[in-house]
Structure formats: C-alpha cells, structure tokens
Coordinates of C-alpha atoms in Angstrom, one line a residue:
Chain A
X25 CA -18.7 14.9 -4.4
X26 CA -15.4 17.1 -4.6
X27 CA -13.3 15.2 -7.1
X28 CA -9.6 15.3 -5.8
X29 CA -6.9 16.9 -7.5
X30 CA -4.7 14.6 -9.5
X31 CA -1.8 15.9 -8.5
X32 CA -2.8 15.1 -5.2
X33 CA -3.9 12.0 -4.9
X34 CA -1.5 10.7 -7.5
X35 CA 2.1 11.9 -7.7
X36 CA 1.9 13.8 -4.8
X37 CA 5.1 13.8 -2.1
X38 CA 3.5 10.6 -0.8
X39 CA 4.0 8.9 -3.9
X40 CA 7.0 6.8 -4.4
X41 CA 8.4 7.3 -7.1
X42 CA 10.9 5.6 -9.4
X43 CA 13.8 7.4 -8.9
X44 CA 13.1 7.6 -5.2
X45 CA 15.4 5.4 -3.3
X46 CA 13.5 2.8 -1.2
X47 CA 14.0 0.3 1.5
X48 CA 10.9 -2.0 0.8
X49 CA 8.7 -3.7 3.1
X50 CA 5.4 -5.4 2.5
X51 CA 4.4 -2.2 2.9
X52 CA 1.7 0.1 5.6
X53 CA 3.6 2.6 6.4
X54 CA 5.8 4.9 4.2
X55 CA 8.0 6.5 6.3
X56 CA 10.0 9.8 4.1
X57 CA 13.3 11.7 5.4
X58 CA 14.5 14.4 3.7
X59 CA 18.0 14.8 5.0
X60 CA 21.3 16.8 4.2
X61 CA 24.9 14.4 4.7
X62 CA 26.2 17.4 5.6
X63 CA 24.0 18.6 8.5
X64 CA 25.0 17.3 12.0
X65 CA 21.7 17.0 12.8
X66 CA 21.2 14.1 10.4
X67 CA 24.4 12.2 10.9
X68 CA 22.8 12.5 14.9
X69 CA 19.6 11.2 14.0
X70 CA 20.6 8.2 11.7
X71 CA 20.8 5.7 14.5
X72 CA 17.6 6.4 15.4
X73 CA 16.1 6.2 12.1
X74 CA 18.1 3.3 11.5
X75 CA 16.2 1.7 14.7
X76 CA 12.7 2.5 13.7
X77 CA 13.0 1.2 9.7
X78 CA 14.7 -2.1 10.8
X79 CA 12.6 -2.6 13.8
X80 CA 9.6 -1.2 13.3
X81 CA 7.9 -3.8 10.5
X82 CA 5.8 -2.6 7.5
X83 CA 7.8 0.7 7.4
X84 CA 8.7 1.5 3.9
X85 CA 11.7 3.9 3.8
X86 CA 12.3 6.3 1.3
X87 CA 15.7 8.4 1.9
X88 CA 14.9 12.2 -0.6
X89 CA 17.9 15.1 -0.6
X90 CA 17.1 18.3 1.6
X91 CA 20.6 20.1 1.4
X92 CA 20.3 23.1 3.1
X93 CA 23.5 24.5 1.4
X94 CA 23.8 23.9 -1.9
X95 CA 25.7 27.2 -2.9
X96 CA 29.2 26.9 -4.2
X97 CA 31.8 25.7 -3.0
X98 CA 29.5 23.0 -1.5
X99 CA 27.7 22.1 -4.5
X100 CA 26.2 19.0 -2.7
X101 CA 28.5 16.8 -3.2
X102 CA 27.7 14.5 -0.6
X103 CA 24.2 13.8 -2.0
X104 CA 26.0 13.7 -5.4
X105 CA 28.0 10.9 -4.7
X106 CA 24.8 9.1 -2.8
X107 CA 23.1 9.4 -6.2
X108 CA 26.2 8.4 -8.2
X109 CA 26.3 5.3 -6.0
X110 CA 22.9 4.7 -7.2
X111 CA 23.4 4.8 -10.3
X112 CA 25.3 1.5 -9.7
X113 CA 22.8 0.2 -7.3
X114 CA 24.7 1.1 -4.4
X115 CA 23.0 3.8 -3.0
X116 CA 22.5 2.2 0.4
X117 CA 25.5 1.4 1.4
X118 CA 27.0 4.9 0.4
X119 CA 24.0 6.2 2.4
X120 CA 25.2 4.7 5.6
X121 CA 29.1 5.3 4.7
X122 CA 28.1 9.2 4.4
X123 CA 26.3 9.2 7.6
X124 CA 28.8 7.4 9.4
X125 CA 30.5 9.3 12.6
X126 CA 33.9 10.9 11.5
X127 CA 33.1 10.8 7.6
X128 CA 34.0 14.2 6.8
X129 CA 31.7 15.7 3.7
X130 CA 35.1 17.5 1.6
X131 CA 35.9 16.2 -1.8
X132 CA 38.5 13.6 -0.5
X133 CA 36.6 12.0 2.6
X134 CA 33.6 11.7 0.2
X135 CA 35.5 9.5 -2.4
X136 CA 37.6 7.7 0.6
X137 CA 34.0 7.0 1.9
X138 CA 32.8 5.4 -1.8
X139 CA 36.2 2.9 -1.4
X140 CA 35.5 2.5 1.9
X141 CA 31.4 0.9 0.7
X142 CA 32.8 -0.8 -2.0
X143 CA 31.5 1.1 -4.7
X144 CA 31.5 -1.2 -7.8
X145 CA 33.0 1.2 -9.9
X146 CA 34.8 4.1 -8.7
X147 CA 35.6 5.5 -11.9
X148 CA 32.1 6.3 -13.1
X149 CA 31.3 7.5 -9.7
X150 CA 34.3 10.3 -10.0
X151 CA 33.0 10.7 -13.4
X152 CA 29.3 11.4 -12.8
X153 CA 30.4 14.2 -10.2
X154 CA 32.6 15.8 -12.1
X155 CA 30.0 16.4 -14.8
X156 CA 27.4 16.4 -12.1
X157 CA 24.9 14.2 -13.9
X158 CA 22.6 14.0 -10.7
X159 CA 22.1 17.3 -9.7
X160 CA 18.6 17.0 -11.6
X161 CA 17.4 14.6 -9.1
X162 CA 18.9 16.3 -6.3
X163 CA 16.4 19.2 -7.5
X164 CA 14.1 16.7 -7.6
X165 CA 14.5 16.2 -3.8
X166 CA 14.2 20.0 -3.0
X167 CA 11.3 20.5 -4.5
X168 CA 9.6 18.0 -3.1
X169 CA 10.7 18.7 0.2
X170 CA 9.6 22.5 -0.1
X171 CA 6.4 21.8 -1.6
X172 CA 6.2 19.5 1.6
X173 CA 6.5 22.2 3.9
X174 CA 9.6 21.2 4.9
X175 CA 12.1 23.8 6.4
X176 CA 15.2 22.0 8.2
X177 CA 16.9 18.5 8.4
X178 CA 16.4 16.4 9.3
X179 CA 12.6 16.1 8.2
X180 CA 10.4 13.1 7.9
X181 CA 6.6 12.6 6.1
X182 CA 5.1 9.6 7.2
X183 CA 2.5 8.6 4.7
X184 CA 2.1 12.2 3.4
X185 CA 2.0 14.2 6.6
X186 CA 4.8 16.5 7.3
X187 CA 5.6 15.1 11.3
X188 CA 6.9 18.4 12.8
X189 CA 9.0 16.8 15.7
X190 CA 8.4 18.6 18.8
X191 CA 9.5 15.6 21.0
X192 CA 12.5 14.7 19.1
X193 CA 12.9 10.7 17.3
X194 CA 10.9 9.5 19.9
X195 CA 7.8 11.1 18.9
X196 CA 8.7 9.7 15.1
X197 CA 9.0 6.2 16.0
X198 CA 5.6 6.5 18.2
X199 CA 3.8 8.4 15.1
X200 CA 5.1 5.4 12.8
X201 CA 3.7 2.6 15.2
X202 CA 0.2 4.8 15.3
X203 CA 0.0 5.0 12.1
X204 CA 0.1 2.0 11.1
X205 CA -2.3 0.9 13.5
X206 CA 0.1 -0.7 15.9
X207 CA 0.2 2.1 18.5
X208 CA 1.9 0.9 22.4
X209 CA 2.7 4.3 24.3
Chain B
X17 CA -18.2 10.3 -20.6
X18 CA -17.4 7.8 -23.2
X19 CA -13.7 8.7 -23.6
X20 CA -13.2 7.0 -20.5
X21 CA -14.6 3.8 -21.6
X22 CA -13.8 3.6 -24.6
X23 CA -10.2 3.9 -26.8
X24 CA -8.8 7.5 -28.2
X25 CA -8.8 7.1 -32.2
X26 CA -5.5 8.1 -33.3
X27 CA -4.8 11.6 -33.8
X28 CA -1.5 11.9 -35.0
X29 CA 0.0 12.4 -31.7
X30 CA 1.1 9.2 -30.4
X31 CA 1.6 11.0 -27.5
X32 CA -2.2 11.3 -26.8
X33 CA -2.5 7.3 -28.0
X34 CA -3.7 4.6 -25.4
X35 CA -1.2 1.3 -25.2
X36 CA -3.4 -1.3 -27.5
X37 CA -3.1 -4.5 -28.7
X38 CA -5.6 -4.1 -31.8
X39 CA -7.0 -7.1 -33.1
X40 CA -6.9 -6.4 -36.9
X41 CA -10.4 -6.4 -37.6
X42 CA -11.4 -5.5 -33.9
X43 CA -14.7 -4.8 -33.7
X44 CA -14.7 -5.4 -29.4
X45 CA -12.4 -3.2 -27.4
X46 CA -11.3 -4.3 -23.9
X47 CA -10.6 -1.7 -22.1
X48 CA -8.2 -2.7 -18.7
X49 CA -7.8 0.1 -15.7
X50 CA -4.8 -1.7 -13.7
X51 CA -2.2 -1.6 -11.2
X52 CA 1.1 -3.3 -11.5
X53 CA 1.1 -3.3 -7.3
X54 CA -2.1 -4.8 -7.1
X55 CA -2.5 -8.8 -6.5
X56 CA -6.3 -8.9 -8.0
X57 CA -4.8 -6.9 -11.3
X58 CA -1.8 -9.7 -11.6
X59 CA -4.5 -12.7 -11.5
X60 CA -6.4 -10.6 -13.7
X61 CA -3.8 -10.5 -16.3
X62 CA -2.9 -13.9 -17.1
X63 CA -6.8 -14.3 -18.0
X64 CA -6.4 -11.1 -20.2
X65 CA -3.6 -12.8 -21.7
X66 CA -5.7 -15.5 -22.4
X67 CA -8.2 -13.9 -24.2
X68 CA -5.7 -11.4 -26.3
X69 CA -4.7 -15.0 -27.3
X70 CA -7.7 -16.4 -28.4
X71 CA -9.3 -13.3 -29.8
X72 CA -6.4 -11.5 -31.7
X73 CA -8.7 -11.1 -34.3
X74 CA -11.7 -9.5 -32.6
X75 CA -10.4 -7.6 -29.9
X76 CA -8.0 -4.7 -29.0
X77 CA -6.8 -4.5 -25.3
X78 CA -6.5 -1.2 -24.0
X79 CA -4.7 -0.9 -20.6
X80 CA -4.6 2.3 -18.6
X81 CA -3.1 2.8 -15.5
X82 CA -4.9 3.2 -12.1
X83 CA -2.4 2.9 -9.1
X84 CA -3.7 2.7 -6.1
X85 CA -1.2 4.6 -3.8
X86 CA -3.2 4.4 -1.1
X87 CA -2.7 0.7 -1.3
X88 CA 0.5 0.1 -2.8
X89 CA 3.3 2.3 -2.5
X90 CA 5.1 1.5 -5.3
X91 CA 2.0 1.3 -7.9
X92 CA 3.3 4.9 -9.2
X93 CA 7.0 3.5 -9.8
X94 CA 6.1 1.0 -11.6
X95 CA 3.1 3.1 -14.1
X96 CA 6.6 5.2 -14.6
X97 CA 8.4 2.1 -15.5
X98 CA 6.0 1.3 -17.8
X99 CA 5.4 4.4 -19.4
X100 CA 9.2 4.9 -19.7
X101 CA 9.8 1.9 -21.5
X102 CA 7.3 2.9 -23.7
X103 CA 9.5 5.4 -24.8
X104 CA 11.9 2.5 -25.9
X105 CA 9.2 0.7 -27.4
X106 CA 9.1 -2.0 -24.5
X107 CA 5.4 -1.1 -22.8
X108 CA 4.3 -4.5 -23.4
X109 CA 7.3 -6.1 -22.6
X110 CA 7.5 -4.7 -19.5
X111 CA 3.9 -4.8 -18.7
X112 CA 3.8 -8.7 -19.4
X113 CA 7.4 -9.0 -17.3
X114 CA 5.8 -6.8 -14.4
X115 CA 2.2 -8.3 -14.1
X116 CA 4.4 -11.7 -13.5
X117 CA 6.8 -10.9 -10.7
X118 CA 5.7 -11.8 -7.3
X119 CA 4.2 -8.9 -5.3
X120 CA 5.2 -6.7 -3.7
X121 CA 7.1 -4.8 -6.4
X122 CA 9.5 -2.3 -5.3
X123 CA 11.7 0.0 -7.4
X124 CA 14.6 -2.4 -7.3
X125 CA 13.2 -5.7 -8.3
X126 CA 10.7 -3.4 -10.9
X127 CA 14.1 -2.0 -12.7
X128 CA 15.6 -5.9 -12.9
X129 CA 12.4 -6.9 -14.5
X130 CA 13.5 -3.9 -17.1
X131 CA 17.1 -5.4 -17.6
X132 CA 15.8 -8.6 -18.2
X133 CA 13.6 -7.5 -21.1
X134 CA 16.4 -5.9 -22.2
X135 CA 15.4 -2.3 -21.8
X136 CA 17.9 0.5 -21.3
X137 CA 17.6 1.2 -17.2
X138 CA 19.8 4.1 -17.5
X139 CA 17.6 5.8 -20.2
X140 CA 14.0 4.1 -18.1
X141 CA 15.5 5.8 -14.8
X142 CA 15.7 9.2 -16.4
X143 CA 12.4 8.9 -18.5
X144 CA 10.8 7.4 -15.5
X145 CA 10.5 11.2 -14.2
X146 CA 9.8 13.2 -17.1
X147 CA 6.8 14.6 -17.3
X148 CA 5.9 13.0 -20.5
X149 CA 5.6 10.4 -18.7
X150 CA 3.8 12.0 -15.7
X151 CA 1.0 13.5 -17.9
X152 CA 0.2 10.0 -19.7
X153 CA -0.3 8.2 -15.8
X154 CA -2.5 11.6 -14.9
X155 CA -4.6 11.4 -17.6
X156 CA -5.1 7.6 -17.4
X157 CA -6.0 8.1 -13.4
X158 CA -8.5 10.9 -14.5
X159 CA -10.1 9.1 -17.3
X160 CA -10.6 6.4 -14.6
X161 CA -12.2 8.5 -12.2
X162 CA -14.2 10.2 -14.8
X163 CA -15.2 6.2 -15.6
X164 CA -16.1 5.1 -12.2
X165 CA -13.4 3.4 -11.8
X166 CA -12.4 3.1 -7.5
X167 CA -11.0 -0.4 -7.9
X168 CA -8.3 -2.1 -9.8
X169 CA -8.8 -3.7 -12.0
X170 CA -12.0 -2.5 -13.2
X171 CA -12.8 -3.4 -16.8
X172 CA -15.0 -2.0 -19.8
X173 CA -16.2 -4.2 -22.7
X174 CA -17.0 -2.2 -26.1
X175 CA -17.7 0.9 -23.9
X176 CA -19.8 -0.9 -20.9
X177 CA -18.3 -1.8 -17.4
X178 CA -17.9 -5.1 -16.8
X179 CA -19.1 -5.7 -12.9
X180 CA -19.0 -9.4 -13.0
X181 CA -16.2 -11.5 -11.0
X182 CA -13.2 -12.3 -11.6
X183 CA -13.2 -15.8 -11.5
X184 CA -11.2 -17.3 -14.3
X185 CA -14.1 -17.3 -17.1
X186 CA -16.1 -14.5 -15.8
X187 CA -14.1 -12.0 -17.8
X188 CA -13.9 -14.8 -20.8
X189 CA -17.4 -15.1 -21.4
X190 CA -18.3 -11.8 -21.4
X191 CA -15.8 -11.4 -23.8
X192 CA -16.9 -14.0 -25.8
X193 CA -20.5 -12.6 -25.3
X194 CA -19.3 -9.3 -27.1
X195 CA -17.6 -10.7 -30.0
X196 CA -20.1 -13.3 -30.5
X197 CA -18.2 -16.2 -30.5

C-alpha cells in the first residue's frame, strides 16, 4: 500500500482552510476561484460564477487571491481591501462591490466601493491598508494558486482538480454538476 | 507502532504534547482520533464527556485530530481552530463548544463558537495558519494512519483499538472494563 503524502491528502489546495473565505453549503462539491479584482476577465466571469454557486446546490465556494500584478504601484490593493473587509466579517459583500461593472480598482473607487457595501468600520479598513496587514494572506492565495498549477484569472479547482477551461463558464458549471454526481448535458 | 495508540510522555516541549485531560492517578488512557465536521464524532463526544466525568480519576482523554476532507470540507478549519486556540489556552473550550454546534460547521459559524468562549478571533485567525499549528494536525493525521485509523472517530483504550459500536454504552463499558470499575 503506497501511504499518501500528508501534505496531500491533508492541507492540500483542496483543503479549506480557516482563513479561506467560504460560501457554505451542506457540502459535495468544493468549487475554488482564484481571481484578480483587477483583471477584466474576472469582473466578466462573476455573473457566471455567481449563477453556478447560487444555483447549482451542494457547491461550496471558496473565493482565494490570484493577482496577476502585484508590483508597485498596484500593490493589490483591491484584494487588500477584500481582506480588510474580512477582517470585519464583510468580506462578501466587498467581494461583490469590487466586482461590480464600473468599480474602478484606484485608491479612491476602492474606498468609495467599501462605503458603498457598508463596511462596518471604515476606519480600520483605511487603517489595515495603509499598514498592509493582509498582504500575508494575500501570499497565502498565490502560493496556493501556483502550487495549483494555476497560470491566469480567472481560475477555478473544483474539488482539487485544476479545471483548465477550454469551453469557457459553461464547461465549469457542467464539470460542477458532474462532479457532484448530478451531471444533465 | 505504539506511539500512535498510545499518549507522548512529556518531553519538555509542550509543543510535541498531545491535548489530555489526565485523570490524576490515570492508570487507563483514552485515546480519541476525531473530526469536528463529522456527525458520528459529535454523538461520540457527549458519551466521551460522560465518561471524563465519571472517571476523572482513572482516565486521561487524549484527542487527536483526524479530518476527513474527503468528507467534510471544513474538518481542516476547524482542527486549525482548535489548535489555534490552544495557543490561548482555549483547546478544550473550543473543542467542547465545537463538538456541540449543529453540523455542518463552516469557517464563519466555527469562529462565533470562538467569540463566545471568549477567545481572541483576531489572534485564532492569524494562528489558524501558522505552521505551528499545521505541523501539530500533520502529525496527529499521520499517527492516525500509522494507527489504522480510516474512520472518525476511531478510539484506542490503554493502547488497544476499540472496534465495538457506538451505541451509547458501548464505549462506557469498555471503559469501565479497563479501569475495572
């Protein structure tokens, strides 16, 4: 018997972990994007994700950083401010605020975009990304995502395989119903 | 190999320590491999409760962790809860607090059960990645495997698996067996 490498099995890119920022669902399916705020491609795809975690049901949906520039003066400040947000348990609703069409990603649409969700407290938030507190989890994400094989955003792991998207979102949402055992072509 | 089914002695490095409750003259150790996701494991533990109860004297309770990712998604996050608020001195606290929340845990309702033991979320969120943390959940889950363990919860009595059910006195009277009372 080939005993399987803890690292693996356990805390592996499938794993959620605590720090990971979920959408729950009595779970079958975990369903992983690694996205970058600032990349068209993921504001694009957001509706479609949007459709497969709120209609698809069992799909447990775990949102991870993949910012594909992160050099100065960028300094991901979008996925910052997501994790800031978090900090205060608002992490979703900055999530969609980011993504929303016509945010744009500078300094000043990104706080304008934390009003705009209601962020509890805006202070902190400005805080936090002054002194960048979050950029350790924002590491976090990449290295995940590159030990995952992924190269560009927006990317998605469903259950621990890398879904290299060929056929565009619609493929995703088919690969999510297959796997978890619900499959209607 | 008995390190898996039985307790690590204590070496200095608390580090290296397993979570026990010891009975003070413990002679019977009761060794748990659990999953904070896992339905059976939560049944499980109000009988474990039970009989750290009524045998505080005789027996220590070891628990280690064994998610089952495969199963439950959010079996890691909650080990890492755990083991973080270890580092504030809350395992037990949080392990009692977890093991009673209605399935499924998430990360969300797992880090209100943390607030309302009164442990420091900001500081458990941080831990909850370290790799202090990381290492103790590895070396639970390998000690498991190295055990037999493939299902949670699986438990060992002075060294010995116990492969009876789980129905409510199963557990009890094997226990009782042990300590002879």
């Amino acid at each position: 018997m080939t005993e399987p490498r803890p690292h693996q099995s356990l805390l592996d890119n499938q794993a959620v972990e605590l720090v990971d920022h979920v959408l729950p669902a009595s779970a079958s399916v975990v369903l992983v994007e690694y996205g970058d705020y600032e990349a068209s491609a993921t504001t694009q795809a957001s509706t479609a994700v949007r459709q497969i975690r709120d209609e698809v049901d069992g799909v447990v949906f775990v949102y991870r950083h993949f910012p594909v520039d992160g050099r100065p003066p960028h300094e991901m400040l979008a996925a910052q401010a997501a994790e800031a947000a978090g900090a205060q348990d608002w992490f979703w609703p900055m999530h969609d605020a980011l993504l929303a069409r016509g945010t744009p990603k500078s300094f000043a649409g990104i706080l304008r975009a934390a009003r705009r969700c209601g962020i509890p407290d805006y202070a902190r938030l400005v805080a936090e990304l002054d002194a960048g507190e979050h950029l350790p989890k924002i590491e976090r994400d990449i290295a995940l995502a590159v030990e995952a094989g992924v190269t560009g955003v927006p990317a998605f792991v469903i259950d621990g395989h890398l879904h290299d998207d060929p056929e565009g979102l619609a493929s995703l949402r088919n690969e999510v119903q297959r796997r978890r055992g619900n499959y209607t072509p | 190999m008995a390190i898996a089914s039985e307790p690590i002695r204590f070496t200095g490095d608390t580090k290296r320590m397993d979570h026990c409750v010891r009975g003070l003259g413990s002679r019977v150790v009761l060794i748990e491999y659990g999953d904070f996701a896992c339905e059976r494991s939560a049944w499980a533990s109000s009988m474990v409760k039970g009989i750290r109860r009524h045998y505080a004297q005789e027996v220590a309770f070891v628990f280690r962790h064994y998610p089952r990712i495969d199963l439950h998604p959010f079996a890691v996050a909650a080990a890492q809860a755990c083991e973080a608020a270890d580092l504030q001195g809350g395992f037990w606290k949080l392990h009692d607090a977890l093991f009673e929340q209605p399935r499924p845990l998430d990360p969300v309702e797992i880090l209100r059960s943390a607030a309302e033991v009164g442990l420091n979320v900001r500081r458990l969120r941080v831990d909850a990645s370290s790799s202090v943390v990381r290492e103790r959940i590895e070396r639970d889950v390998s000690f498991g495997r190295a055990a037999g363990v493939v299902a949670t919860p699986t438990f060992f009595i002075k060294g010995a698996r116990y492969d009876g059910d789980l129905a409510p006195l199963g557990l009890a009277d094997a226990v009782r067996g042990a300590v002879g009372r």
